[in-house]
mmCIF file with all atom_site columns, C-alpha atoms in Angstrom:
data_model
loop_
_atom_site.group_PDB
_atom_site.id
_atom_site.type_symbol
_atom_site.label_atom_id
_atom_site.label_alt_id
_atom_site.label_comp_id
_atom_site.label_asym_id
_atom_site.label_entity_id
_atom_site.label_seq_id
_atom_site.pdbx_PDB_ins_code
_atom_site.Cartn_x
_atom_site.Cartn_y
_atom_site.Cartn_z
_atom_site.occupancy
_atom_site.B_iso_or_equiv
_atom_site.pdbx_formal_charge
_atom_site.auth_seq_id
_atom_site.auth_comp_id
_atom_site.auth_asym_id
_atom_site.auth_atom_id
_atom_site.pdbx_PDB_model_num
ATOM 1   C CA . MET L 1 1   ? 45.067 17.784  -29.494 1.00 56.00 ? 6   MET L CA 1
ATOM 2   C CA . SER L 1 2   ? 47.470 16.823  -32.256 1.00 70.00 ? 7   SER L CA 1
ATOM 3   C CA . GLN L 1 3   ? 46.383 16.373  -35.854 1.00 87.00 ? 8   GLN L CA 1
ATOM 4   C CA . ILE L 1 4   ? 45.694 12.812  -37.028 1.00 88.00 ? 9   ILE L CA 1
ATOM 5   C CA . ASN L 1 5   ? 47.985 11.966  -39.939 1.00 90.00 ? 10  ASN L CA 1
ATOM 6   C CA . ILE L 1 6   ? 47.600 8.247   -40.666 1.00 91.00 ? 11  ILE L CA 1
ATOM 7   C CA . GLY L 1 7   ? 47.210 8.444   -44.440 1.00 93.00 ? 12  GLY L CA 1
ATOM 8   C CA . ILE L 1 8   ? 43.399 8.554   -44.432 1.00 94.00 ? 13  ILE L CA 1
ATOM 9   C CA . ASP L 1 9   ? 41.802 11.957  -44.938 1.00 93.00 ? 14  ASP L CA 1
ATOM 10  C CA . GLN L 1 10  ? 39.424 13.301  -42.323 1.00 93.00 ? 15  GLN L CA 1
ATOM 11  C CA . ALA L 1 11  ? 36.252 12.875  -44.386 1.00 95.00 ? 16  ALA L CA 1
ATOM 12  C CA . ASN L 1 12  ? 37.012 9.197   -45.050 1.00 96.00 ? 17  ASN L CA 1
ATOM 13  C CA . ARG L 1 13  ? 38.011 8.604   -41.428 1.00 96.00 ? 18  ARG L CA 1
ATOM 14  C CA . GLN L 1 14  ? 34.712 10.061  -40.273 1.00 96.00 ? 19  GLN L CA 1
ATOM 15  C CA . GLU L 1 15  ? 32.629 8.016   -42.735 1.00 97.00 ? 20  GLU L CA 1
ATOM 16  C CA . ILE L 1 16  ? 34.479 4.809   -41.903 1.00 98.00 ? 21  ILE L CA 1
ATOM 17  C CA . ALA L 1 17  ? 34.076 5.495   -38.181 1.00 98.00 ? 22  ALA L CA 1
ATOM 18  C CA . LYS L 1 18  ? 30.356 6.127   -38.694 1.00 98.00 ? 23  LYS L CA 1
ATOM 19  C CA . GLY L 1 19  ? 29.994 2.776   -40.471 1.00 98.00 ? 24  GLY L CA 1
ATOM 20  C CA . LEU L 1 20  ? 32.020 0.988   -37.823 1.00 98.00 ? 25  LEU L CA 1
ATOM 21  C CA . TYR L 1 21  ? 29.862 2.570   -35.141 1.00 98.00 ? 26  TYR L CA 1
ATOM 22  C CA . LYS L 1 22  ? 26.788 1.028   -36.780 1.00 98.00 ? 27  LYS L CA 1
ATOM 23  C CA . VAL L 1 23  ? 28.504 -2.383  -36.718 1.00 98.00 ? 28  VAL L CA 1
ATOM 24  C CA . LEU L 1 24  ? 29.415 -1.698  -33.076 1.00 98.00 ? 29  LEU L CA 1
ATOM 25  C CA . ALA L 1 25  ? 25.803 -0.822  -32.194 1.00 98.00 ? 30  ALA L CA 1
ATOM 26  C CA . ASP L 1 26  ? 24.573 -3.951  -33.981 1.00 98.00 ? 31  ASP L CA 1
ATOM 27  C CA . THR L 1 27  ? 27.156 -6.043  -32.166 1.00 98.00 ? 32  THR L CA 1
ATOM 28  C CA . TYR L 1 28  ? 26.137 -4.604  -28.817 1.00 98.00 ? 33  TYR L CA 1
ATOM 29  C CA . GLY L 1 29  ? 22.466 -5.179  -29.585 1.00 97.00 ? 34  GLY L CA 1
ATOM 30  C CA . LEU L 1 30  ? 23.165 -8.778  -30.534 1.00 98.00 ? 35  LEU L CA 1
ATOM 31  C CA . TYR L 1 31  ? 25.282 -9.188  -27.395 1.00 98.00 ? 36  TYR L CA 1
ATOM 32  C CA . LEU L 1 32  ? 22.344 -8.100  -25.212 1.00 97.00 ? 37  LEU L CA 1
ATOM 33  C CA . LYS L 1 33  ? 19.894 -10.350 -27.053 1.00 98.00 ? 38  LYS L CA 1
ATOM 34  C CA . THR L 1 34  ? 22.221 -13.349 -26.953 1.00 98.00 ? 39  THR L CA 1
ATOM 35  C CA . HIS L 1 35  ? 22.871 -12.850 -23.250 1.00 97.00 ? 40  HIS L CA 1
ATOM 36  C CA . SER L 1 36  ? 19.138 -12.665 -22.572 1.00 97.00 ? 41  SER L CA 1
ATOM 37  C CA . PHE L 1 37  ? 18.533 -15.838 -24.571 1.00 98.00 ? 42  PHE L CA 1
ATOM 38  C CA . HIS L 1 38  ? 21.350 -17.547 -22.640 1.00 98.00 ? 43  HIS L CA 1
ATOM 39  C CA . TRP L 1 39  ? 19.524 -16.752 -19.401 1.00 97.00 ? 44  TRP L CA 1
ATOM 40  C CA . ASN L 1 40  ? 16.067 -17.678 -20.659 1.00 97.00 ? 45  ASN L CA 1
ATOM 41  C CA . VAL L 1 41  ? 16.443 -20.664 -22.983 1.00 97.00 ? 46  VAL L CA 1
ATOM 42  C CA . THR L 1 42  ? 14.514 -23.787 -21.977 1.00 95.00 ? 47  THR L CA 1
ATOM 43  C CA . GLY L 1 43  ? 13.621 -27.127 -23.493 1.00 93.00 ? 48  GLY L CA 1
ATOM 44  C CA . PRO L 1 44  ? 15.349 -30.288 -24.641 1.00 93.00 ? 49  PRO L CA 1
ATOM 45  C CA . MET L 1 45  ? 18.333 -28.394 -26.121 1.00 92.00 ? 50  MET L CA 1
ATOM 46  C CA . PHE L 1 46  ? 18.843 -26.338 -22.954 1.00 96.00 ? 51  PHE L CA 1
ATOM 47  C CA . ASN L 1 47  ? 22.391 -27.475 -22.112 1.00 96.00 ? 52  ASN L CA 1
ATOM 48  C CA . SER L 1 48  ? 23.814 -27.124 -25.598 1.00 96.00 ? 53  SER L CA 1
ATOM 49  C CA . LEU L 1 49  ? 22.049 -23.824 -26.356 1.00 97.00 ? 54  LEU L CA 1
ATOM 50  C CA . HIS L 1 50  ? 22.826 -22.334 -22.947 1.00 97.00 ? 55  HIS L CA 1
ATOM 51  C CA . GLN L 1 51  ? 26.536 -23.019 -23.555 1.00 97.00 ? 56  GLN L CA 1
ATOM 52  C CA . MET L 1 52  ? 26.451 -21.974 -27.218 1.00 98.00 ? 57  MET L CA 1
ATOM 53  C CA . PHE L 1 53  ? 24.752 -18.684 -26.382 1.00 98.00 ? 58  PHE L CA 1
ATOM 54  C CA . GLU L 1 54  ? 27.308 -18.040 -23.629 1.00 98.00 ? 59  GLU L CA 1
ATOM 55  C CA . ASP L 1 55  ? 30.188 -18.633 -26.042 1.00 98.00 ? 60  ASP L CA 1
ATOM 56  C CA . GLN L 1 56  ? 28.541 -16.266 -28.507 1.00 98.00 ? 61  GLN L CA 1
ATOM 57  C CA . TYR L 1 57  ? 27.823 -13.425 -26.082 1.00 98.00 ? 62  TYR L CA 1
ATOM 58  C CA . LEU L 1 58  ? 31.353 -13.618 -24.647 1.00 98.00 ? 63  LEU L CA 1
ATOM 59  C CA . GLU L 1 59  ? 32.792 -13.286 -28.149 1.00 98.00 ? 64  GLU L CA 1
ATOM 60  C CA . LEU L 1 60  ? 30.476 -10.363 -28.885 1.00 98.00 ? 65  LEU L CA 1
ATOM 61  C CA . ALA L 1 61  ? 31.560 -8.636  -25.652 1.00 97.00 ? 66  ALA L CA 1
ATOM 62  C CA . THR L 1 62  ? 35.160 -8.762  -26.834 1.00 97.00 ? 67  THR L CA 1
ATOM 63  C CA . ALA L 1 63  ? 34.167 -7.585  -30.305 1.00 98.00 ? 68  ALA L CA 1
ATOM 64  C CA . VAL L 1 64  ? 32.473 -4.402  -29.086 1.00 97.00 ? 69  VAL L CA 1
ATOM 65  C CA . ASP L 1 65  ? 35.725 -3.317  -27.473 1.00 97.00 ? 70  ASP L CA 1
ATOM 66  C CA . VAL L 1 66  ? 37.768 -4.020  -30.617 1.00 98.00 ? 71  VAL L CA 1
ATOM 67  C CA . LEU L 1 67  ? 35.281 -2.123  -32.791 1.00 98.00 ? 72  LEU L CA 1
ATOM 68  C CA . ALA L 1 68  ? 35.121 0.833   -30.403 1.00 98.00 ? 73  ALA L CA 1
ATOM 69  C CA . GLU L 1 69  ? 38.907 1.043   -30.227 1.00 98.00 ? 74  GLU L CA 1
ATOM 70  C CA . ARG L 1 70  ? 39.120 1.138   -34.034 1.00 98.00 ? 75  ARG L CA 1
ATOM 71  C CA . VAL L 1 71  ? 36.625 4.012   -34.129 1.00 98.00 ? 76  VAL L CA 1
ATOM 72  C CA . ARG L 1 72  ? 38.789 5.836   -31.560 1.00 97.00 ? 77  ARG L CA 1
ATOM 73  C CA . ALA L 1 73  ? 41.949 5.115   -33.569 1.00 97.00 ? 78  ALA L CA 1
ATOM 74  C CA . LEU L 1 74  ? 40.243 6.849   -36.492 1.00 97.00 ? 79  LEU L CA 1
ATOM 75  C CA . GLY L 1 75  ? 39.815 9.915   -34.276 1.00 95.00 ? 80  GLY L CA 1
ATOM 76  C CA . GLU L 1 76  ? 36.119 9.749   -33.485 1.00 96.00 ? 81  GLU L CA 1
ATOM 77  C CA . ARG L 1 77  ? 34.262 9.591   -30.174 1.00 96.00 ? 82  ARG L CA 1
ATOM 78  C CA . VAL L 1 78  ? 32.304 6.425   -29.340 1.00 97.00 ? 83  VAL L CA 1
ATOM 79  C CA . PRO L 1 79  ? 28.933 7.102   -27.702 1.00 95.00 ? 84  PRO L CA 1
ATOM 80  C CA . GLY L 1 80  ? 28.274 4.141   -25.419 1.00 93.00 ? 85  GLY L CA 1
ATOM 81  C CA . SER L 1 81  ? 24.750 4.588   -24.092 1.00 94.00 ? 86  SER L CA 1
ATOM 82  C CA . TYR L 1 82  ? 21.825 2.259   -24.707 1.00 93.00 ? 87  TYR L CA 1
ATOM 83  C CA . SER L 1 83  ? 19.929 5.059   -26.419 1.00 95.00 ? 88  SER L CA 1
ATOM 84  C CA . ALA L 1 84  ? 22.869 5.886   -28.715 1.00 96.00 ? 89  ALA L CA 1
ATOM 85  C CA . PHE L 1 85  ? 23.168 2.236   -29.767 1.00 96.00 ? 90  PHE L CA 1
ATOM 86  C CA . ALA L 1 86  ? 19.379 1.847   -30.114 1.00 95.00 ? 91  ALA L CA 1
ATOM 87  C CA . ALA L 1 87  ? 19.252 4.838   -32.459 1.00 96.00 ? 92  ALA L CA 1
ATOM 88  C CA . VAL L 1 88  ? 21.431 3.126   -35.076 1.00 97.00 ? 93  VAL L CA 1
ATOM 89  C CA . THR L 1 89  ? 21.181 -0.640  -34.593 1.00 97.00 ? 94  THR L CA 1
ATOM 90  C CA . GLY L 1 90  ? 19.268 -2.937  -36.904 1.00 95.00 ? 95  GLY L CA 1
ATOM 91  C CA . ILE L 1 91  ? 19.025 -5.636  -34.227 1.00 97.00 ? 96  ILE L CA 1
ATOM 92  C CA . LYS L 1 92  ? 15.544 -6.130  -32.789 1.00 94.00 ? 97  LYS L CA 1
ATOM 93  C CA . GLU L 1 93  ? 15.392 -6.346  -28.993 1.00 93.00 ? 98  GLU L CA 1
ATOM 94  C CA . ASP L 1 94  ? 14.417 -9.523  -27.146 1.00 94.00 ? 99  ASP L CA 1
ATOM 95  C CA . ASN L 1 95  ? 10.710 -9.136  -26.589 1.00 93.00 ? 100 ASN L CA 1
ATOM 96  C CA . GLY L 1 96  ? 10.180 -12.124 -24.327 1.00 94.00 ? 101 GLY L CA 1
ATOM 97  C CA . VAL L 1 97  ? 10.856 -14.947 -26.764 1.00 91.00 ? 102 VAL L CA 1
ATOM 98  C CA . THR L 1 98  ? 10.555 -18.302 -24.996 1.00 91.00 ? 103 THR L CA 1
ATOM 99  C CA . ASP L 1 99  ? 10.739 -20.774 -27.906 1.00 95.00 ? 104 ASP L CA 1
ATOM 100 C CA . ALA L 1 100 ? 14.296 -22.062 -28.447 1.00 96.00 ? 105 ALA L CA 1
ATOM 101 C CA . ASN L 1 101 ? 13.886 -22.324 -32.222 1.00 96.00 ? 106 ASN L CA 1
ATOM 102 C CA . GLN L 1 102 ? 12.655 -18.727 -32.374 1.00 97.00 ? 107 GLN L CA 1
ATOM 103 C CA . MET L 1 103 ? 15.682 -17.670 -30.327 1.00 97.00 ? 108 MET L CA 1
ATOM 104 C CA . ILE L 1 104 ? 17.973 -19.434 -32.790 1.00 98.00 ? 109 ILE L CA 1
ATOM 105 C CA . GLN L 1 105 ? 16.168 -17.802 -35.740 1.00 97.00 ? 110 GLN L CA 1
ATOM 106 C CA . GLU L 1 106 ? 16.421 -14.330 -34.225 1.00 98.00 ? 111 GLU L CA 1
ATOM 107 C CA . LEU L 1 107 ? 20.109 -14.755 -33.414 1.00 98.00 ? 112 LEU L CA 1
ATOM 108 C CA . LEU L 1 108 ? 20.717 -15.984 -36.970 1.00 98.00 ? 113 LEU L CA 1
ATOM 109 C CA . GLU L 1 109 ? 18.990 -12.884 -38.332 1.00 98.00 ? 114 GLU L CA 1
ATOM 110 C CA . GLY L 1 110 ? 21.129 -10.709 -36.047 1.00 98.00 ? 115 GLY L CA 1
ATOM 111 C CA . GLN L 1 111 ? 24.329 -12.337 -37.263 1.00 98.00 ? 116 GLN L CA 1
ATOM 112 C CA . GLU L 1 112 ? 23.261 -11.668 -40.853 1.00 98.00 ? 117 GLU L CA 1
ATOM 113 C CA . VAL L 1 113 ? 22.510 -7.983  -40.095 1.00 98.00 ? 118 VAL L CA 1
ATOM 114 C CA . ILE L 1 114 ? 26.068 -7.568  -38.849 1.00 98.00 ? 119 ILE L CA 1
ATOM 115 C CA . ILE L 1 115 ? 27.509 -9.418  -41.848 1.00 98.00 ? 120 ILE L CA 1
ATOM 116 C CA . ARG L 1 116 ? 25.650 -7.183  -44.310 1.00 98.00 ? 121 ARG L CA 1
ATOM 117 C CA . ASN L 1 117 ? 26.533 -3.957  -42.502 1.00 97.00 ? 122 ASN L CA 1
ATOM 118 C CA . ALA L 1 118 ? 30.197 -4.898  -42.157 1.00 98.00 ? 123 ALA L CA 1
ATOM 119 C CA . ARG L 1 119 ? 30.396 -5.945  -45.811 1.00 98.00 ? 124 ARG L CA 1
ATOM 120 C CA . SER L 1 120 ? 28.815 -2.672  -46.960 1.00 97.00 ? 125 SER L CA 1
ATOM 121 C CA . LEU L 1 121 ? 31.831 -0.752  -45.602 1.00 98.00 ? 126 LEU L CA 1
ATOM 122 C CA . TYR L 1 122 ? 34.362 -2.419  -47.919 1.00 96.00 ? 127 TYR L CA 1
ATOM 123 C CA . PRO L 1 123 ? 34.050 0.013   -50.869 1.00 97.00 ? 128 PRO L CA 1
ATOM 124 C CA . LEU L 1 124 ? 34.799 3.042   -48.684 1.00 97.00 ? 129 LEU L CA 1
ATOM 125 C CA . VAL L 1 125 ? 37.499 1.251   -46.688 1.00 98.00 ? 130 VAL L CA 1
ATOM 126 C CA . ASN L 1 126 ? 39.219 0.041   -49.866 1.00 97.00 ? 131 ASN L CA 1
ATOM 127 C CA . GLN L 1 127 ? 38.996 3.469   -51.501 1.00 97.00 ? 132 GLN L CA 1
ATOM 128 C CA . ALA L 1 128 ? 40.648 5.012   -48.422 1.00 97.00 ? 133 ALA L CA 1
ATOM 129 C CA . ASN L 1 129 ? 43.377 2.321   -48.337 1.00 97.00 ? 134 ASN L CA 1
ATOM 130 C CA . ASP L 1 130 ? 42.373 1.554   -44.742 1.00 97.00 ? 135 ASP L CA 1
ATOM 131 C CA . GLU L 1 131 ? 43.879 -1.912  -44.473 1.00 97.00 ? 136 GLU L CA 1
ATOM 132 C CA . ALA L 1 132 ? 43.474 -2.047  -40.689 1.00 97.00 ? 137 ALA L CA 1
ATOM 133 C CA . THR L 1 133 ? 39.706 -1.589  -40.894 1.00 98.00 ? 138 THR L CA 1
ATOM 134 C CA . ALA L 1 134 ? 39.494 -3.967  -43.867 1.00 98.00 ? 139 ALA L CA 1
ATOM 135 C CA . ASP L 1 135 ? 41.291 -6.605  -41.804 1.00 98.00 ? 140 ASP L CA 1
ATOM 136 C CA . LEU L 1 136 ? 38.971 -6.041  -38.843 1.00 98.00 ? 141 LEU L CA 1
ATOM 137 C CA . LEU L 1 137 ? 35.903 -6.297  -41.086 1.00 98.00 ? 142 LEU L CA 1
ATOM 138 C CA . THR L 1 138 ? 37.214 -9.481  -42.681 1.00 98.00 ? 143 THR L CA 1
ATOM 139 C CA . GLN L 1 139 ? 37.715 -11.064 -39.262 1.00 98.00 ? 144 GLN L CA 1
ATOM 140 C CA . ARG L 1 140 ? 34.269 -9.987  -38.062 1.00 98.00 ? 145 ARG L CA 1
ATOM 141 C CA . ILE L 1 141 ? 32.511 -11.200 -41.213 1.00 98.00 ? 146 ILE L CA 1
ATOM 142 C CA . GLN L 1 142 ? 34.315 -14.528 -41.104 1.00 98.00 ? 147 GLN L CA 1
ATOM 143 C CA . LEU L 1 143 ? 33.295 -15.107 -37.484 1.00 98.00 ? 148 LEU L CA 1
ATOM 144 C CA . HIS L 1 144 ? 29.683 -14.009 -37.992 1.00 98.00 ? 149 HIS L CA 1
ATOM 145 C CA . GLU L 1 145 ? 29.315 -16.149 -41.121 1.00 98.00 ? 150 GLU L CA 1
ATOM 146 C CA . LYS L 1 146 ? 30.541 -19.204 -39.209 1.00 98.00 ? 151 LYS L CA 1
ATOM 147 C CA . THR L 1 147 ? 28.185 -18.469 -36.315 1.00 98.00 ? 152 THR L CA 1
ATOM 148 C CA . ALA L 1 148 ? 25.282 -17.950 -38.751 1.00 98.00 ? 153 ALA L CA 1
ATOM 149 C CA . TRP L 1 149 ? 26.052 -21.289 -40.399 1.00 98.00 ? 154 TRP L CA 1
ATOM 150 C CA . MET L 1 150 ? 26.012 -23.039 -37.021 1.00 97.00 ? 155 MET L CA 1
ATOM 151 C CA . LEU L 1 151 ? 22.713 -21.417 -36.031 1.00 98.00 ? 156 LEU L CA 1
ATOM 152 C CA . ARG L 1 152 ? 21.197 -22.162 -39.438 1.00 97.00 ? 157 ARG L CA 1
ATOM 153 C CA . SER L 1 153 ? 22.253 -25.804 -39.078 1.00 97.00 ? 158 SER L CA 1
ATOM 154 C CA . LEU L 1 154 ? 20.289 -26.072 -35.825 1.00 96.00 ? 159 LEU L CA 1
ATOM 155 C CA . LEU L 1 155 ? 17.109 -25.051 -37.636 1.00 95.00 ? 160 LEU L CA 1
ATOM 156 C CA . GLN L 1 156 ? 17.371 -27.617 -40.424 1.00 88.00 ? 161 GLN L CA 1
ATOM 157 C CA . ARG L 1 157 ? 15.200 -30.682 -40.088 1.00 74.00 ? 162 ARG L CA 1
#
């Protein structure tokens, strides 16, 4: 295999990839939870939440691929098993939630986990002059902040 020479030293590439993998695991965990809530939501907001959750899990499905491909571009392997993701994610699994407002609250908390973890990578990414990862993080944070705002708005009385 040829040497990776993209202007980011190996130690920084590995640390950035490790951080991105955590964001990937969180994203996958939130994807699974959102998909489950899409299937299981009930109540007076069923139609709007069913569609909103579908839009969200479809976006998350695309995001996991983008994140994984960035980790690969940095030269690291991407473990893709449930157990590998579960070992590093901060997203709590769906444990049979049936209340729509609780679903919204849990998805909001998941969005905020991803925002915080993505934001925490900026110092390392900036130090390494990794503009591609910084751009990816900016896009992810922007999307998750908007989604969190929308979910938060549903909970306000």
